Coordinates of C-alpha atoms in Angstrom, one line a residue:
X1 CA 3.1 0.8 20.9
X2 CA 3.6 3.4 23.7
X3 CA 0.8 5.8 21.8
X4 CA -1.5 2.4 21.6
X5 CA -1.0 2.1 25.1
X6 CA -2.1 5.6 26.1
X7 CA -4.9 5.5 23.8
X8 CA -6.3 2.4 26.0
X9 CA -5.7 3.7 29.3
X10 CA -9.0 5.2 30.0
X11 CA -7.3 9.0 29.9
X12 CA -9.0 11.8 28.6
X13 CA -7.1 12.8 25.3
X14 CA -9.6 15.5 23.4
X15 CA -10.1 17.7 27.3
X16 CA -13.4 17.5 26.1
X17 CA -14.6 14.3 28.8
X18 CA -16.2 11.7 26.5
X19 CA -18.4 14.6 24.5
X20 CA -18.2 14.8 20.6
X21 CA -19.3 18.2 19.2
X22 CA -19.9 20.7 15.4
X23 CA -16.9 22.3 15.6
X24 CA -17.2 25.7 13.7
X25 CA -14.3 27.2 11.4
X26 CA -13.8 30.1 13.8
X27 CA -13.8 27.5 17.2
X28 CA -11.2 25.8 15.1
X29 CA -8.9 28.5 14.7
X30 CA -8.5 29.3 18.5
X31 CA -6.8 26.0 18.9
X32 CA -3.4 26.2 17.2
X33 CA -0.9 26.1 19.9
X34 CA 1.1 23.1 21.1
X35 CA -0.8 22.4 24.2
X36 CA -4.4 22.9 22.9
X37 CA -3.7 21.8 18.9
X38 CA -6.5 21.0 16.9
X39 CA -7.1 19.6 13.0
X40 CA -9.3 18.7 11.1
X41 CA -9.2 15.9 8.8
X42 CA -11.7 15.2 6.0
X43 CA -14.6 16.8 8.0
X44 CA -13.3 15.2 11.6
X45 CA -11.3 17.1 14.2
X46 CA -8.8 16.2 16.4
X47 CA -7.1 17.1 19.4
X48 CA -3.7 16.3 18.8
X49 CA -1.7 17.6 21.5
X50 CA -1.3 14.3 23.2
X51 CA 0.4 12.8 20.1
X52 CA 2.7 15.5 19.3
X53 CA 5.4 13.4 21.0
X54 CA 4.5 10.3 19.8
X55 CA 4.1 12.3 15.9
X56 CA 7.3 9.9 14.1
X57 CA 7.5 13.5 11.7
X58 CA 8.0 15.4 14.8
X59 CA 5.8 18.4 16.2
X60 CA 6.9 20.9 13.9
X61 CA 5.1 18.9 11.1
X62 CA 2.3 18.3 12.9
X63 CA 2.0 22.5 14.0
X64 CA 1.7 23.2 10.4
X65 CA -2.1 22.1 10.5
X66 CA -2.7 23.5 13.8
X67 CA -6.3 25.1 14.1
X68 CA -7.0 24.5 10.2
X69 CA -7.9 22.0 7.9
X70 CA -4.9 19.7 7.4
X71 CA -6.3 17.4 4.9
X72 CA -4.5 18.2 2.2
X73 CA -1.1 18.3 4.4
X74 CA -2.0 14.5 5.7
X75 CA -2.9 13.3 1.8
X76 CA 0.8 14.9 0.5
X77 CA 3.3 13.4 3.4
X78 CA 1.4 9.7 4.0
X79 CA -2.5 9.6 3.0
X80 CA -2.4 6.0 4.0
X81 CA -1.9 6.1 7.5
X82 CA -4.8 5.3 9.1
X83 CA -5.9 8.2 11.3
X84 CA -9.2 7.3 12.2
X85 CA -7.8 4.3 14.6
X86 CA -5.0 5.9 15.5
X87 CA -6.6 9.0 16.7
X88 CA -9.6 7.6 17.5
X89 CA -9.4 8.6 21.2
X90 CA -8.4 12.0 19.8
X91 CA -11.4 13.2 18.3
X92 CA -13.5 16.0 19.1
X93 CA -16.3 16.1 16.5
X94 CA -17.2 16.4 13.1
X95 CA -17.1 20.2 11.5
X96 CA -20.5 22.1 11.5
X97 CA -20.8 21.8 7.6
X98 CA -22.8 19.2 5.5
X99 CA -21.1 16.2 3.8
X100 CA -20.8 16.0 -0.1
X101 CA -23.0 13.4 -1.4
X102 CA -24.1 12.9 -5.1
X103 CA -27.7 14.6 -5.2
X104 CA -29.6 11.3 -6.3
X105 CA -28.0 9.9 -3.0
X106 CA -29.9 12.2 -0.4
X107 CA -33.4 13.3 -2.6
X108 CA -34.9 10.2 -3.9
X109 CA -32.6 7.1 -4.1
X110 CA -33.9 6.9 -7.9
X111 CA -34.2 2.9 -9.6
X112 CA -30.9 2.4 -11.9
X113 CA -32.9 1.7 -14.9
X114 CA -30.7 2.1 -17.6
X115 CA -28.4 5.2 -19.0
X116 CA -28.1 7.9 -15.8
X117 CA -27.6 12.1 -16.1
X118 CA -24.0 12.5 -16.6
X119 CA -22.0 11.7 -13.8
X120 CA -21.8 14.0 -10.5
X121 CA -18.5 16.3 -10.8
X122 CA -18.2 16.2 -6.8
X123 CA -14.5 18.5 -7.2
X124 CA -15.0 21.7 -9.1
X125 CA -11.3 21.1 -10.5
X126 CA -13.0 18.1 -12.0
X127 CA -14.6 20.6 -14.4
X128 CA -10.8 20.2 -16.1
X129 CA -10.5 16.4 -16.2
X130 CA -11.7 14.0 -18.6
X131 CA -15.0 14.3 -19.9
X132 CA -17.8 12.8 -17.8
X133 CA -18.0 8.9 -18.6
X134 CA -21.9 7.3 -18.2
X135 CA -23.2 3.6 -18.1
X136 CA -25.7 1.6 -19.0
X137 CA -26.3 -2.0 -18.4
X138 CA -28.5 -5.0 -19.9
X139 CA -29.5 -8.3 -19.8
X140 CA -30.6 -12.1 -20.6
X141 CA -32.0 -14.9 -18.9
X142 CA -28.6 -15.5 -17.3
X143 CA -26.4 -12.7 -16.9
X144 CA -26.7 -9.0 -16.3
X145 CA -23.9 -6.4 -18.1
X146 CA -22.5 -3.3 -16.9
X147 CA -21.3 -1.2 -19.6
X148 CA -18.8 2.0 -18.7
X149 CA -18.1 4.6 -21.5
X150 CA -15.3 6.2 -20.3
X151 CA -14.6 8.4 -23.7
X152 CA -10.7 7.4 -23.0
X153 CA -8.7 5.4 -25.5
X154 CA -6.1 4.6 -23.1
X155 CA -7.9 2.3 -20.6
X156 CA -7.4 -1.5 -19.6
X157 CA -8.0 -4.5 -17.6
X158 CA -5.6 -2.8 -14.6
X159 CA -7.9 0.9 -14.9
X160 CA -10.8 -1.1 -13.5
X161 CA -11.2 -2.6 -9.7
X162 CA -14.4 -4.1 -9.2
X163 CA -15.6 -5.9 -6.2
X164 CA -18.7 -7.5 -5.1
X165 CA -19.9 -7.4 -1.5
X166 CA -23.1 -8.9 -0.1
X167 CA -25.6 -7.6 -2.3
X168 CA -23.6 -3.8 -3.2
X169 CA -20.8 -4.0 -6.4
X170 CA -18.5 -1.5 -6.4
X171 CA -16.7 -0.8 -9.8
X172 CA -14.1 2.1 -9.5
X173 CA -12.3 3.0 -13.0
X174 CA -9.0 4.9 -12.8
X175 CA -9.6 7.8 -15.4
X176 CA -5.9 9.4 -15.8
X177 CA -5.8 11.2 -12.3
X178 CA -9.4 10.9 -11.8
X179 CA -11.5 8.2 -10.0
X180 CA -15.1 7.0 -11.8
X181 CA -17.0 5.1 -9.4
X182 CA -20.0 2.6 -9.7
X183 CA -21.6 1.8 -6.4
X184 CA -24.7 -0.1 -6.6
X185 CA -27.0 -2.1 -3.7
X186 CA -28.0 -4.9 -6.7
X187 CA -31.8 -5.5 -6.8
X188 CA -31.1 -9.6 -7.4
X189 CA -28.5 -12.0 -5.8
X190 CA -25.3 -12.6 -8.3
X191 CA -23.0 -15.7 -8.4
X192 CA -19.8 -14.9 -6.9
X193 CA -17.5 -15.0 -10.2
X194 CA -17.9 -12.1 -12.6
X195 CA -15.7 -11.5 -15.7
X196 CA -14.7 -7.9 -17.1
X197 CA -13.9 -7.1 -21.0
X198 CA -12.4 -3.7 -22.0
X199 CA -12.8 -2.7 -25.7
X200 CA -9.4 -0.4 -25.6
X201 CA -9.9 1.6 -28.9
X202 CA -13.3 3.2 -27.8
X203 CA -12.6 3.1 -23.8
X204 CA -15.6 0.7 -23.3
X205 CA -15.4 -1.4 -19.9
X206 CA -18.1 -4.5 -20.4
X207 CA -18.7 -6.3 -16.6
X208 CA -20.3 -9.5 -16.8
X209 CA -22.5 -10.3 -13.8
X210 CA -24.0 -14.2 -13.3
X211 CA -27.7 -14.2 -12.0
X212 CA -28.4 -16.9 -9.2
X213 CA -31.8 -16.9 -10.6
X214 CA -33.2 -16.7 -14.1
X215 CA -35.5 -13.9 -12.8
X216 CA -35.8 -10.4 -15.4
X217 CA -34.8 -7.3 -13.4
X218 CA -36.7 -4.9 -13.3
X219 CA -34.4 -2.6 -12.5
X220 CA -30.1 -2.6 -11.6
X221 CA -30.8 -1.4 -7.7
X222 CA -30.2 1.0 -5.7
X223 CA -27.4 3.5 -5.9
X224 CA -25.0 3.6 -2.9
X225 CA -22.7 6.3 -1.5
X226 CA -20.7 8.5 -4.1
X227 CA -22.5 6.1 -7.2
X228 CA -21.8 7.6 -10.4
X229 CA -19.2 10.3 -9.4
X230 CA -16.0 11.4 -11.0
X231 CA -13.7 12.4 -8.6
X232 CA -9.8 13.1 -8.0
X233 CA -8.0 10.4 -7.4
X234 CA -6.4 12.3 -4.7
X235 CA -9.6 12.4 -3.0
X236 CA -10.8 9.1 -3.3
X237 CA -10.7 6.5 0.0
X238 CA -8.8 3.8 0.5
X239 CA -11.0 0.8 -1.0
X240 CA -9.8 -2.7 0.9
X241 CA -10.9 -6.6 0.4
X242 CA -9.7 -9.4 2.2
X243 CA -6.8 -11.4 0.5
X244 CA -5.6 -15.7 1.4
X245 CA -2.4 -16.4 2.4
X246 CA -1.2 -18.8 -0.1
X247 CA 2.0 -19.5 0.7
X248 CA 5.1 -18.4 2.1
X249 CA 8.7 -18.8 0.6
X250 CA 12.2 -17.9 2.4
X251 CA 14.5 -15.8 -0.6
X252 CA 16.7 -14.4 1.9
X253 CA 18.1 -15.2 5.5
X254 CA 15.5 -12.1 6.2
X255 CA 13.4 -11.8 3.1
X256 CA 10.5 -13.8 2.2
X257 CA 8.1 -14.1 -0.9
X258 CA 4.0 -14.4 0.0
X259 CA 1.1 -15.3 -1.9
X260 CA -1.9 -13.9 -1.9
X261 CA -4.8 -15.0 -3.3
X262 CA -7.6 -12.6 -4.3
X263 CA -11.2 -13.4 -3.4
X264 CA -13.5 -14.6 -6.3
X265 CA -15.6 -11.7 -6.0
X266 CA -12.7 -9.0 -7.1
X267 CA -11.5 -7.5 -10.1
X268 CA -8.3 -6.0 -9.0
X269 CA -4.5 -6.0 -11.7
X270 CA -2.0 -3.9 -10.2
X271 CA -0.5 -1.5 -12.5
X272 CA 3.5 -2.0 -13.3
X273 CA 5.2 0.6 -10.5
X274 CA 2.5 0.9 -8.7
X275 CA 1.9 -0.2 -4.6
X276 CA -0.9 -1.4 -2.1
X277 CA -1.5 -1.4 1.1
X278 CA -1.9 -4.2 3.6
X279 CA -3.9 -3.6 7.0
X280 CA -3.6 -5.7 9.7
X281 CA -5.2 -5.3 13.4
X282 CA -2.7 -5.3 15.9
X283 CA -3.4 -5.0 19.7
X284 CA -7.0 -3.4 19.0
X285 CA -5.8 -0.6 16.6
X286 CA -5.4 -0.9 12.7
X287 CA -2.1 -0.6 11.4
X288 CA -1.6 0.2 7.4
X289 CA 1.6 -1.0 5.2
X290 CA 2.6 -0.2 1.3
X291 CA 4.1 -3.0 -0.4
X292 CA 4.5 -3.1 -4.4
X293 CA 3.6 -6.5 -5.5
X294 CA 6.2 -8.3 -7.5
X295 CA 6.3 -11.3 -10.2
X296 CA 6.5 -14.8 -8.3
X297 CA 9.9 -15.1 -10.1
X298 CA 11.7 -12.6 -13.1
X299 CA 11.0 -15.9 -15.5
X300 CA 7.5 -16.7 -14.5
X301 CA 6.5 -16.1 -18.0
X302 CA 7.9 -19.5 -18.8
X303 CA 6.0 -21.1 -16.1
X304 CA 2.8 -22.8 -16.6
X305 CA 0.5 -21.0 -13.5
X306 CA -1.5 -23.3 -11.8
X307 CA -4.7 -21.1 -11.6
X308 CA -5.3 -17.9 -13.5
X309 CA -2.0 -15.5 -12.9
X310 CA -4.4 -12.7 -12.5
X311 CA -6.1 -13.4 -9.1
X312 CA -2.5 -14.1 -7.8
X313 CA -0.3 -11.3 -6.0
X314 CA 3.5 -11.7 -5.1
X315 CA 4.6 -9.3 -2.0
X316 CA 8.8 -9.8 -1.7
X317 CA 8.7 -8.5 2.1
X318 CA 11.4 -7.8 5.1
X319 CA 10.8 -9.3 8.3
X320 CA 11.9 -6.9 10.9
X321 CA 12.6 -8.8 14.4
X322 CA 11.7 -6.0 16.5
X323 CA 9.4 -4.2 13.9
X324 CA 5.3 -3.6 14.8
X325 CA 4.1 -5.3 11.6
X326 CA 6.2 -7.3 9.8
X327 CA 6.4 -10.1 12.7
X328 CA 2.9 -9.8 12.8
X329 CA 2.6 -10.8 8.8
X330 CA 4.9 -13.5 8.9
X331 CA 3.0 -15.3 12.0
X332 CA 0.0 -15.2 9.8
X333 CA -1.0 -18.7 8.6
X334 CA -2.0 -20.5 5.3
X335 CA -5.3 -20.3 4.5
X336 CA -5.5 -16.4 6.8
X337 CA -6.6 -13.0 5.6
X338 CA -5.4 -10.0 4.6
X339 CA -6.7 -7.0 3.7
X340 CA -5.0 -5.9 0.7
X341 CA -6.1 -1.7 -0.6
X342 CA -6.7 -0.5 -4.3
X343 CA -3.6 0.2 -6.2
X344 CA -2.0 3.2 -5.6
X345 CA 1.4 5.7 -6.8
X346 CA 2.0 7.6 -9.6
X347 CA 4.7 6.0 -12.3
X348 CA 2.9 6.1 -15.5
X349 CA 3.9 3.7 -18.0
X350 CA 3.6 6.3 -20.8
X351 CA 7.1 7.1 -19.2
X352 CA 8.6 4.5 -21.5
X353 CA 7.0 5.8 -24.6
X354 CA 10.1 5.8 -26.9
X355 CA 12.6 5.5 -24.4
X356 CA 16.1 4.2 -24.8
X357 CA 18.4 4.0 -21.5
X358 CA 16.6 2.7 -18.4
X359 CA 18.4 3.1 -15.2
X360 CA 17.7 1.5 -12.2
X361 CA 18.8 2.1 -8.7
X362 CA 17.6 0.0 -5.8
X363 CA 18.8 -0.6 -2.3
X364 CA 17.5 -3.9 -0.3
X365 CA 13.7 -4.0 -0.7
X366 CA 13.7 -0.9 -2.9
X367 CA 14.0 -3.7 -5.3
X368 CA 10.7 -4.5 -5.2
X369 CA 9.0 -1.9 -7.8
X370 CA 11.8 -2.4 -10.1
X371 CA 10.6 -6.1 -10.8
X372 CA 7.7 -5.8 -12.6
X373 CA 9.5 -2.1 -14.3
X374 CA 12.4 -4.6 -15.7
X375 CA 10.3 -6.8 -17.2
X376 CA 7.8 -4.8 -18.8
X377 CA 10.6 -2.6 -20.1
X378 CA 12.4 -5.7 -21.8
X379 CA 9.3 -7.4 -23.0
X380 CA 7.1 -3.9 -24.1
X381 CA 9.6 -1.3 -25.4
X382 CA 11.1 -2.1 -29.0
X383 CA 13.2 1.7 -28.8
X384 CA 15.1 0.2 -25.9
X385 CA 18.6 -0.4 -25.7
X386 CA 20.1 -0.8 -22.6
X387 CA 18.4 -1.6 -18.7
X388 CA 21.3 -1.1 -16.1
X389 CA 20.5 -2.1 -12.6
X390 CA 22.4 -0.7 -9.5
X391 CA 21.4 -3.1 -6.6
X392 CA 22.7 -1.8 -3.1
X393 CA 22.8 -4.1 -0.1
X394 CA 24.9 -4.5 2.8
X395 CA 26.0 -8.3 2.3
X396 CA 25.9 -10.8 -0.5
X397 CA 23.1 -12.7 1.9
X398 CA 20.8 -9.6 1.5
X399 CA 20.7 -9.9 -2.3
X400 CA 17.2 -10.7 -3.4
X401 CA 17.4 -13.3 -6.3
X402 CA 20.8 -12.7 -7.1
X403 CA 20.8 -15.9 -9.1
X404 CA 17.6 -14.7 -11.1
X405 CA 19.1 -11.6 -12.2
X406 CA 22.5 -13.1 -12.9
X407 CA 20.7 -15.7 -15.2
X408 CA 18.8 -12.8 -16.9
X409 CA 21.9 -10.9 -17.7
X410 CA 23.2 -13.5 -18.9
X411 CA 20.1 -14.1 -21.2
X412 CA 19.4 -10.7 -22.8
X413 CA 22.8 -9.0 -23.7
X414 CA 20.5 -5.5 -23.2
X415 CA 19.8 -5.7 -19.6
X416 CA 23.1 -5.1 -17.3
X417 CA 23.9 -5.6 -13.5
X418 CA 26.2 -4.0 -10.7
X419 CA 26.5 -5.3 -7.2
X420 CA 27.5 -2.8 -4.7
X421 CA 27.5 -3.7 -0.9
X422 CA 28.6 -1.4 2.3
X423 CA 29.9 -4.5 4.7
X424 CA 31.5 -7.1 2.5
X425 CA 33.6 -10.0 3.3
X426 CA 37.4 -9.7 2.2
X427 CA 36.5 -12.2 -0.5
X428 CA 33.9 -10.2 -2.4
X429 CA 35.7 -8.7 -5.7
X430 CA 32.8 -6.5 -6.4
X431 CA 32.0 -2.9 -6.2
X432 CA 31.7 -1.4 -2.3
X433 CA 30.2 1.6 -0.4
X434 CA 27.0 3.6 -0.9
X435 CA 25.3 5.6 -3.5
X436 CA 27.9 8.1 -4.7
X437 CA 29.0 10.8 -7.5
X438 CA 31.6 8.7 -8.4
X439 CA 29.5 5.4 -8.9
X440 CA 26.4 7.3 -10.5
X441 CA 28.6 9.4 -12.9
X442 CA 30.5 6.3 -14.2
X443 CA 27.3 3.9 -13.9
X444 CA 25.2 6.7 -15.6
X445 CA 26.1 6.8 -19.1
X446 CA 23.5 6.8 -22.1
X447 CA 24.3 4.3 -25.1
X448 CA 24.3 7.4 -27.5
X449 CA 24.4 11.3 -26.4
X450 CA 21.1 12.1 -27.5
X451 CA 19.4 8.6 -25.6
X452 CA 15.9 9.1 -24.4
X453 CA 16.8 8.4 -20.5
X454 CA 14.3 7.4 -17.5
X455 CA 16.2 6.6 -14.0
X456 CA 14.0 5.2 -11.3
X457 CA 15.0 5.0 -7.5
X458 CA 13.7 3.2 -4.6
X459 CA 15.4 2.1 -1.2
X460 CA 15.1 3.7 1.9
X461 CA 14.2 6.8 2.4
X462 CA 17.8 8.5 3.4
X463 CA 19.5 6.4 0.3
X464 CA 16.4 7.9 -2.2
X465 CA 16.8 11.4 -0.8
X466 CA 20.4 11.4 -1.2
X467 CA 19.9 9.7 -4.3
X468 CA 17.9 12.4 -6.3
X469 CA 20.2 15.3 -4.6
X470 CA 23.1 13.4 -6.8
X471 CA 20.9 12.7 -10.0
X472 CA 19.7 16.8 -10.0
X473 CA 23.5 17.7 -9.6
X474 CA 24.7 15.5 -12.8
X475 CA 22.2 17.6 -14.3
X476 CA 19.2 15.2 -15.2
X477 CA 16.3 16.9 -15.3
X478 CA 12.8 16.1 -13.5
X479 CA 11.1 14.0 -16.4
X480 CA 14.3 11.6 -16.3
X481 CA 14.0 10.9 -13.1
X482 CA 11.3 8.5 -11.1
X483 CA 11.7 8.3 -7.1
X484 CA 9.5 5.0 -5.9
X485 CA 8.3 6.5 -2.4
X486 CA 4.8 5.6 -0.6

């Protein structure tokens, strides 16, 4: 709040008295000192001496991008924040070289009629992904179809976000670590709705699209900016829609679940141990938030959902009192927006192929990824023998559906559950403290010696760091080990 302040009081933060200019490589360089710091981030520079106080990493960090390009720094530590409103006051100009667009983009703005060159490699690593995927697309009196050929046997309904916008559809399909994207200005207006098929053995992706007239097309439209590219996932934006506010449930004296309703016009399925982001405008500036989306309840299976479960998302969030954004999210009302990003993170579910043991460890809200992980894992993996969760709190009023989990230990002998809390009352029998050798070492233990083991981790960030220091010294190795972080 005290950097929002600054940014609006009318002082000169980039020395450079309201001007934007190219800023060269070598002009760049010069300024790398504390006092005159500049970086550049995705082609825009910054001065950033200002915020070196205000930086919540500390200067240090933010010196080790000093007069270069710290894009790749920013994407590693927190590619989510969002710089451009946070800095905005900050920057200096754009760099003096010319932005990467597909060719078609800038020479002719060719009609989409039917089956394109293979897709633009925009990242010369992306010479090493998958191989290019193409589309087509046809039609009848009613409905137009996208068809993707992704040449992947391992896609489904959650590779694909799709989202129509005014008159531009935007289909992006998550290719292993690579990003395939549609981006098309249609040449007709489309109904709202639209449905999406995936034929999983061949990697086909089928997106139905409803005409508002029974005109022919003559052609699919225009394309828009970075249309039929392949890129690193790494490198693509942050994609956002505006989410309802459903409704809004107390679980915990501090803890509450929401429910968001997606807009008509999206495709979106978040992948199992993987988060979002929510982005709210507070006081003028956008502020950015990952939260990993949860079932509405660990039985909802059983439940008969009121509309499809699909263009649902459950968020299991903290309010923080005297937090920036959480206050701000629970004063929203039913029926308000949010806007809610593409799914992000990097758990793979191929991480349970044949696996035997899985170990949890979660401390208050670090819960929240292991929701969807438990029941996939009890529901998807026939090899599987045992699911242990470790659940850290500091009372027994901060345990998110303790009743829930109780119930499901109860129900399936395979899935086990410790309690361990760091300020109990005299009258609580369980176990107490904080993550330890001595309660990972006994908790730890695989149903045979030679168990196929995964351990995943979430909490906060001291309690995850402390965590996987412990887990490397009982001598698990890397690909047993999953730290949730965002």
């Amino acid at each position: 709040m005290d950097w929002i302040r600054l940014t609006k009081s009318g002082k000169d933060l980039t020395g450079l008295k309201g001007r934007l200019i190219e800023v060269t490589e070598e002009e760049l360089k010069k300024h790398n000192k504390k006092d005159d710091c500049w970086i550049c981030i995705r082609g825009f520079v910054y001065n950033v001496s200002p915020y070196m106080e205000y930086h919540p990493g500390g200067e240090e960090e933010l010196m080790r991008g000093a007069g270069s390009d710290g894009t790749d720094l920013f994407d590693q530590v927190h590619r989510w924040v969002n710089y451009e409103s946070m800095l905005k006051e900050c920057l200096v100009g754009r760099m003096a070289v010319k932005p990467a667009f597909p060719k078609d983009y800038h020479e002719e703005k060719k009609l989409l009629n039917g089956m394109l060159p293979k897709s633009q490699v925009t990242d010369p690593l992306a010479k090493e992904g998958p191989s290019s995927p193409s589309y087509d697309w046809f039609q009848t009196d009613a409905l137009v179809t996208i068809v993707i050929y992704t040449k992947q046997k391992d896609i489904n309904l959650d590779s694909v976000i799709a989202d129509h916008r005014h008159d531009s559809f935007r289909a992006e399909t998550v290719i292993k670590d690579y990003s395939y994207l549609i981006h098309i200005a249609l040449s007709h207006e489309i109904q709202e709705d639209f449905s999406v098929r995936v034929v999983e053995n061949v990697g086909k992706i089928e997106i139905v699209l409803k005409k508002k007239e029974n005109t022919s097309w003559k052609c699919l439209g225009h394309p828009l900016e970075n249309h039929n590219s392949l890129i690193p996932k790494k490198d693509t934006g942050l994609y956002y829609r505006k989410c309802q506010l459903i409704s809004k449930e107390d679980v915990t004296h501090d803890t509450k679940l929401f429910c968001l309703l997606l807009p008509p016009s999206t495709h979106l399925q978040v992948p199992t141990g993987q988060h979002v982001y929510f982005k709210l405008t507070i006081t003028g500036t956008e502020i950015v938030k990952p939260y990993t989306p949860v079932s509405d309840s660990l039985f909802s299976e059983f439940k008969e959902p009121v509309l499809p479960n699909n263009k649902y998302i459950y968020f299991l969030i903290k309010i923080y009192p005297a937090g920036l954004f959480t206050p701000e999210l629970d004063h929203l009302q039913i029926g308000d927006y949010v806007s809610v990003s593409n799914p992000e993170g990097n758990f793979k579910i191929s991480q349970f192929q044949e696996l035997e043991d899985l170990f949890l460890l979660a401390a208050g809200t670090g819960f929240t990824p292991m929701v969807k992980v438990l029941s996939y894992a009890l529901t998807n993996i026939p090899s599987l023998r045992k699911v242990k969760l470790m659940f850290f709190n500091k009372t027994e009023d901060d345990i998110i559906w303790r009743s829930q989990l109780e119930k499901l230990a109860f129900k399936d002998k395979r899935f086990d559950l410790e309690f361990v809390l760091s300020a109990p009352t005299s009258e609580w029998n369980g176990k107490r403290g904080y993550i330890s050798p001595a309660l990972l070492s006994e908790f730890l233990k695989r149903s045979l010696d030679t168990s196929k083991v995964l351990i995943c981790i979430c909490g906060p960030m001291p309690f995850t760091e402390q965590g996987m220091k412990l887990l490397h010294d009982l001598n698990f190795s890397k690909d047993e080990i999953h730290s949730f972080t965002a």
